[in-house]
Short mmCIF file of C-alpha atoms in Angstrom, two decimals:
data_model
loop_
_atom_site.label_atom_id
_atom_site.label_comp_id
_atom_site.label_asym_id
_atom_site.label_seq_id
_atom_site.Cartn_x
_atom_site.Cartn_y
_atom_site.Cartn_z
CA MET A 286 108.43 144.06 86.32
CA SER A 287 111.28 142.97 84.10
CA ARG A 288 112.50 140.65 86.87
CA VAL A 289 109.22 138.72 86.68
CA PHE A 290 109.56 138.39 82.92
CA LYS A 291 113.15 137.21 83.25
CA THR A 292 112.13 134.56 85.77
CA ALA A 293 109.25 133.42 83.59
CA ASN A 294 111.53 133.30 80.57
CA LEU A 295 114.07 131.17 82.48
CA LEU A 296 111.36 128.75 83.55
CA LEU A 297 110.07 128.41 80.01
CA ARG A 298 113.54 127.81 78.62
CA SER A 299 114.38 125.23 81.29
CA SER A 300 111.32 123.15 80.37
CA GLN A 301 112.43 123.14 76.73
CA SER A 302 115.87 121.84 77.63
CA ILE A 303 114.51 118.82 79.52
CA ARG A 304 114.83 115.76 77.33
CA VAL A 305 112.19 113.08 77.70
CA PRO A 306 113.69 109.60 77.36
CA VAL A 307 112.50 107.43 74.51
CA ARG A 308 111.23 104.05 75.64
CA GLY A 309 112.95 101.06 74.20
CA LYS A 310 112.66 97.34 74.74
CA ALA A 311 113.55 96.23 78.24
CA VAL A 312 114.91 92.88 77.07
CA GLN A 313 116.75 92.26 73.85
CA GLY A 314 115.17 89.67 71.58
CA TYR A 315 111.77 89.82 73.31
CA ALA A 316 108.75 88.94 71.18
CA ARG A 317 105.15 89.26 72.27
CA PRO A 318 103.34 85.98 72.91
CA SER A 319 101.32 84.62 70.03
CA ILE A 320 97.76 83.31 70.17
CA ASP A 321 99.10 79.76 69.98
CA GLU A 322 100.79 80.15 73.37
CA ILE A 323 97.55 80.87 75.24
CA GLY A 324 96.47 77.96 77.42
CA VAL A 325 93.22 76.07 76.99
CA PRO A 326 90.56 75.90 79.72
CA THR A 327 91.02 73.03 82.19
CA GLU A 328 87.63 73.25 83.95
CA PRO A 329 84.08 73.61 82.66
CA TRP A 330 82.92 77.21 82.32
CA LYS A 331 79.82 76.71 84.50
CA GLN A 332 81.83 75.27 87.38
CA VAL A 333 84.23 78.24 87.45
CA TYR A 334 81.33 80.68 87.06
CA ASP A 335 79.43 79.17 90.01
CA LYS A 336 82.54 79.24 92.20
CA ASN A 337 83.13 82.90 91.35
CA GLN A 338 79.50 83.82 91.98
CA THR A 339 79.63 82.16 95.41
CA ARG A 340 82.69 84.23 96.31
CA PHE A 341 81.13 87.44 94.96
CA LEU A 342 77.91 86.82 96.91
CA ALA A 343 79.91 86.35 100.12
CA GLN A 344 81.69 89.66 99.47
CA LEU A 345 78.38 91.38 98.80
CA LEU A 346 76.83 90.03 102.00
CA GLY A 347 79.90 91.03 104.00
CA GLY A 348 79.77 94.55 102.63
CA ALA A 349 76.03 94.88 103.23
CA THR A 350 76.45 93.62 106.80
CA SER A 351 79.30 96.07 107.44
CA LEU A 352 77.21 98.93 106.09
CA ALA A 353 74.21 97.92 108.22
CA VAL A 354 76.34 97.75 111.38
CA ALA A 355 77.94 101.12 110.63
CA LEU A 356 74.55 102.75 110.02
CA PHE A 357 73.11 101.21 113.20
CA VAL A 358 76.02 102.52 115.29
CA PHE A 359 75.71 105.94 113.67
CA VAL A 360 71.97 106.20 114.31
CA THR A 361 72.23 105.03 117.93
CA GLU A 362 75.38 106.93 118.96
CA VAL A 363 75.37 110.23 117.06
CA ASN A 364 73.07 112.86 118.52
CA ARG A 365 71.65 114.51 115.43
CA ASN A 366 69.84 117.87 115.86
CA PRO A 367 69.20 117.58 119.61
CA THR A 368 66.72 119.70 121.53
CA PRO A 369 68.45 122.93 122.62
CA ALA A 370 68.11 122.38 126.37
CA HIS A 371 70.23 125.43 127.16
CA LEU A 372 67.66 127.63 125.40
CA LEU A 373 64.61 126.07 127.07
CA LYS A 374 65.63 127.01 130.65
#
């Protein structure tokens, strides 16, 4: 039993000796961007919104079509709960 305790004690001590590195700056002299450096919109909001909605609708229709095809193939190909012909002989 003492061997188990020795092993457990070694494992606990080894985790205490591991030193976690402290994160520092990756680049010297780096400063976060200020609010003045953010660009201004170049297109009207409604135009960008409509373009995004068109793309999202196409993705939705593609996903719904894929799901419908997968369900159709599943229903037509998978034999769910068949009649036990081997028992009806």
